[in-house]
Amino acid sequence: MVYVGSVGTGFKEAAAWKLCEGLDKLVSKKPPVEYGGRRKAVVWVLPRLFAEVEYRAWTHDSKLRHASYKGLRDLADTADVYEIE
């Protein structure tokens, strides 16, 4: 796994609360991926949830541009996770 940016839009209130409840159950003391940033007050979680995210493009430094949350994917959903070029 590689960090490719954050998503700051697309959350409806009910979905945001549901996501928050799910993430609260997955808190970890250490980052589950390599992270070179230096943010304070970061809460790490284990990567057990799958979200569908729509985005417009990739930036020059391989981050998502205009990322929008579309919802959680069902764990039984076997659709491929991929990068569109």
N, CA and C of each residue as an Amber inpcrd file, in Angstrom:
protein
   255
   0.8310000  -1.1740000   0.0000000   0.0000000   0.0000000   0.0000000
   0.8780000   1.2410000   0.0000000   0.3730000   2.2560000  -0.6660000
   1.0900000   3.5170000  -0.7680000   0.1040000   4.6500000  -0.5350000
   0.4900000   5.6230000   0.2730000  -0.3490000   6.7890000   0.5150000
  -0.4340000   7.6300000  -0.7590000  -1.6580000   7.9390000  -1.2000000
  -1.8410000   8.7270000  -2.4220000  -2.6830000   9.9750000  -2.1930000
  -2.8150000  10.4010000  -0.9530000  -3.5430000  11.6280000  -0.6650000
  -4.7770000  11.3840000   0.1810000  -5.4780000  12.4480000   0.4410000
  -6.6640000  12.3690000   1.2890000  -7.9100000  12.7420000   0.4990000
  -9.0430000  12.4260000   1.0960000 -10.3440000  12.7360000   0.5010000
 -11.0610000  13.6670000   1.4560000 -11.4860000  14.8110000   0.9610000
 -12.1090000  15.7790000   1.8450000 -13.5310000  16.1390000   1.4710000
 -14.1100000  15.4620000   0.4980000 -15.4710000  15.7780000   0.0670000
 -16.2230000  14.4990000  -0.2730000 -17.5430000  14.6280000  -0.3630000
 -18.3680000  13.4840000  -0.7240000 -18.9980000  12.7840000   0.4630000
 -18.6980000  13.2530000   1.6690000 -19.2230000  12.6180000   2.8720000
 -20.5700000  13.2150000   3.2540000 -21.5960000  12.3900000   3.3200000
 -22.8680000  12.8210000   3.8930000 -22.7780000  12.5370000   5.3920000
 -23.5560000  13.2480000   6.1940000 -23.4160000  13.1380000   7.6500000
 -23.5820000  11.7100000   8.1520000 -24.6070000  11.0090000   7.7100000
 -24.8410000   9.6420000   8.1820000 -23.6860000   8.7230000   7.7880000
 -23.2040000   8.8770000   6.5640000 -22.0920000   8.0410000   6.0970000
 -20.8120000   8.3600000   6.8670000 -20.6080000   9.6240000   7.1830000
 -19.4140000  10.0260000   7.9320000 -19.4330000   9.4200000   9.3370000
 -20.5810000   9.4150000  10.0020000 -20.6860000   8.8140000  11.3370000
 -20.4590000   7.3070000  11.2790000 -21.0120000   6.6540000  10.2700000
 -20.8350000   5.2060000  10.1040000 -19.3610000   4.8860000   9.8760000
 -18.7090000   5.6780000   9.0380000 -17.2860000   5.4840000   8.7760000
 -16.4690000   5.7140000  10.0450000 -16.7910000   6.7360000  10.7880000
 -16.0930000   7.0390000  12.0360000 -16.2140000   5.8840000  13.0330000
 -17.4080000   5.3260000  13.1570000 -17.6140000   4.1820000  14.0590000
 -16.7790000   2.9840000  13.6280000 -16.7220000   2.7310000  12.3250000
 -15.9160000   1.6240000  11.8210000 -14.4340000   1.8390000  12.0430000
 -13.9690000   3.0630000  11.8300000 -12.5520000   3.3670000  12.0180000
 -12.1420000   3.3190000  13.4860000 -13.0380000   3.7030000  14.3790000
 -12.7330000   3.6580000  15.8150000 -12.3730000   2.2480000  16.2700000
 -12.9050000   1.2490000  15.6060000 -12.6370000  -0.1600000  15.9590000
 -11.3040000  -0.6540000  15.4080000 -10.6600000   0.1360000  14.5630000
  -9.4490000  -0.3010000  13.8680000  -8.2030000   0.4980000  14.2430000
  -8.2400000   1.2250000  15.3530000  -7.1200000   2.0830000  15.7560000
  -5.8650000   1.2410000  15.9940000  -4.7280000   1.7630000  15.5090000
  -3.4270000   1.1040000  15.6470000  -2.4230000   2.1100000  16.2000000
  -1.4480000   1.6320000  16.9660000  -0.4380000   2.5280000  17.5240000
   0.6220000   2.9250000  16.4990000   0.8050000   2.0950000  15.4650000
   1.8280000   2.3590000  14.4550000   1.1860000   2.4910000  13.0820000
   1.8040000   3.2500000  12.1840000   1.2620000   3.3710000  10.8270000
   1.3520000   2.0330000  10.0840000   0.2730000   1.6050000   9.4380000
   0.2970000   0.3290000   8.7190000   0.9960000   0.4210000   7.3610000
   1.3520000   1.6240000   6.9400000   2.0800000   1.8330000   5.6890000
   3.2470000   2.7650000   5.9640000   4.2260000   2.7550000   5.0850000
   5.3480000   3.6670000   5.2400000   4.8470000   5.0930000   5.0700000
   5.1730000   5.9310000   6.0200000   4.6860000   7.3020000   6.0170000
   5.8180000   8.2300000   6.3880000   6.1730000   9.1310000   5.4870000
   7.2840000  10.0350000   5.7300000   6.8650000  11.3890000   6.2520000
   5.5590000  11.6010000   6.4180000   5.0630000  12.8920000   6.8800000
   5.3180000  13.1140000   8.3560000   5.0860000  14.3240000   8.7950000
   5.3200000  14.6570000  10.2040000   4.1250000  15.3610000  10.8050000
   2.9610000  14.8520000  10.5700000   1.7600000  15.4740000  11.1430000
   1.6140000  15.0970000  12.6010000   1.1200000  16.0390000  13.3870000
   0.8490000  15.7690000  14.7940000  -0.5850000  15.2780000  14.9320000
  -0.8610000  14.5830000  16.0020000  -2.2100000  14.1180000  16.3470000
  -2.8140000  13.2160000  15.2720000  -1.9910000  12.3900000  14.6430000
  -2.4820000  11.4340000  13.6540000  -2.9880000  10.2000000  14.3790000
  -4.1220000   9.6990000  13.9580000  -4.6630000   8.4490000  14.4900000
  -4.5630000   7.4110000  13.3770000  -3.7640000   6.3930000  13.5990000
  -3.5760000   5.3400000  12.5950000  -4.6440000   4.2680000  12.7630000
  -5.0720000   3.7060000  11.6610000  -6.0250000   2.5880000  11.6980000
  -5.5250000   1.4650000  10.8070000  -5.9310000   0.2490000  11.1160000
  -5.5800000  -0.9020000  10.2850000  -6.3710000  -0.8450000   8.9870000
  -5.7690000  -1.2090000   7.8770000  -6.4470000  -1.1300000   6.5760000
  -7.3990000  -2.3030000   6.3580000  -8.6020000  -2.1960000   6.8920000
  -9.5830000  -3.2790000   6.7860000 -10.8510000  -2.8640000   6.0380000
 -11.0190000  -1.5820000   5.7830000 -12.1900000  -1.0800000   5.0720000
 -11.7840000  -0.6810000   3.6580000 -12.7090000  -0.8620000   2.7240000
 -12.4460000  -0.5010000   1.3330000 -13.4180000   0.5910000   0.9080000
 -12.8810000   1.7150000   0.5030000 -13.7230000   2.8310000   0.0720000
 -13.6220000   2.9980000  -1.4370000 -14.7170000   3.4130000  -2.0270000
 -14.6960000   3.7770000  -3.4380000 -14.4750000   5.2810000  -3.5060000
 -13.4730000   5.6860000  -4.2650000 -13.0920000   7.0860000  -4.3770000
 -13.0170000   7.4590000  -5.8510000 -13.6750000   8.5550000  -6.1930000
 -13.5890000   9.0700000  -7.5570000 -12.5850000  10.2160000  -7.5460000
 -11.7990000  10.3350000  -8.5970000 -10.8270000  11.4160000  -8.6640000
 -10.7010000  11.9000000 -10.1070000 -10.1580000  13.0880000 -10.2890000
 -10.0420000  13.6910000 -11.6200000  -8.7250000  13.3740000 -12.3000000
  -7.6430000  13.3090000 -11.5390000  -6.3250000  13.0820000 -12.1450000
  -5.3190000  12.7390000 -11.0530000  -4.1070000  12.4030000 -11.4930000
  -2.9720000  12.2090000 -10.5970000  -2.0950000  13.4570000 -10.6880000
  -1.5280000  13.8790000  -9.5650000  -0.6120000  15.0090000  -9.5710000
   0.7760000  14.5300000  -9.9930000   1.6880000  15.4760000 -10.2030000
   3.0560000  15.1270000 -10.5950000   3.7800000  14.3180000  -9.5270000
   3.3320000  14.4360000  -8.2600000   3.9630000  13.6690000  -7.1800000
   3.1340000  12.4480000  -6.7720000   2.3190000  11.9400000  -7.7040000
   1.5450000  10.6970000  -7.5470000   0.4960000  10.7380000  -6.4370000
  -0.1830000  11.8640000  -6.3090000  -1.3050000  11.9910000  -5.3700000
  -2.5860000  12.1850000  -6.1770000  -3.7220000  11.8480000  -5.5670000
  -5.0040000  12.0200000  -6.2420000  -5.4020000  13.4890000  -6.2610000
  -5.9330000  13.9470000  -7.3790000  -6.4130000  15.3210000  -7.4990000
  -7.9380000  15.3090000  -7.4750000  -8.5450000  16.1600000  -6.6600000
 -10.0000000  16.2910000  -6.5450000 -10.6630000  14.9590000  -6.1840000
 -10.1630000  14.3220000  -5.1420000 -10.7030000  13.0380000  -4.7080000
 -12.0320000  13.2400000  -3.9770000 -13.0050000  12.3640000  -4.2700000
 -14.3390000  12.4470000  -3.6790000 -14.7770000  11.0660000  -3.2010000
 -15.2050000  10.9950000  -1.9500000 -15.6560000   9.7480000  -1.3320000
 -17.0040000   9.3390000  -1.9080000 -17.1190000   8.0820000  -2.3310000
 -18.3680000   7.5680000  -2.8960000 -19.0450000   6.5430000  -1.9900000
 -18.3360000   6.0210000  -1.0150000 -18.9250000   5.0720000  -0.0790000
 -18.0070000   3.9010000   0.1930000 -18.3680000   3.1200000   1.1990000
 -17.6020000   1.9190000   1.5190000 -18.0130000   0.7890000   0.5930000
 -17.0540000  -0.0180000   0.2120000 -17.3160000  -1.2000000  -0.5950000
 -17.5890000  -2.3670000   0.3430000 -18.4020000  -3.2880000  -0.0940000
 -18.6800000  -4.5000000   0.6630000 -17.4260000  -5.3670000   0.6640000
 -17.0820000  -5.9410000   1.7980000 -15.8950000  -6.7940000   1.8710000
 -16.0150000  -8.0020000   0.9510000 -17.2310000  -8.4290000   0.6600000
 -17.4340000  -9.5710000  -0.2280000 -17.2980000  -9.1780000  -1.6920000
 -17.2390000  -7.8770000  -1.9620000 -17.0940000  -7.3870000  -3.3320000
 -15.6760000  -7.7090000  -3.8050000 -15.5690000  -8.5110000  -4.8330000
 -14.2520000  -8.9270000  -5.3040000 -13.7620000  -8.1130000  -6.4850000
 -14.3510000  -6.9430000  -6.7020000 -13.9100000  -6.0770000  -7.7980000
 -12.4510000  -5.7160000  -7.6090000 -11.7360000  -5.5900000  -8.6840000
 -10.3280000  -5.2330000  -8.6220000 -10.1360000  -3.8030000  -8.1560000
  -9.0620000  -3.5870000  -7.4400000  -8.6290000  -2.2500000  -7.0710000
  -7.5270000  -1.8970000  -8.0410000  -7.6540000  -0.7870000  -8.7330000
  -6.6670000  -0.4900000  -9.7660000  -6.4990000   1.0040000  -9.9570000
  -5.4600000   1.3340000 -10.6600000  -5.1460000   2.7230000 -11.0020000
  -5.4260000   2.9150000 -12.4890000  -6.2410000   3.9110000 -12.8080000
  -6.5150000   4.2230000 -14.2060000  -5.4360000   5.1810000 -14.6830000
  -4.8130000   4.8920000 -15.7670000  -3.7520000   5.7480000 -16.3020000
  -4.3320000   6.7740000 -17.2360000
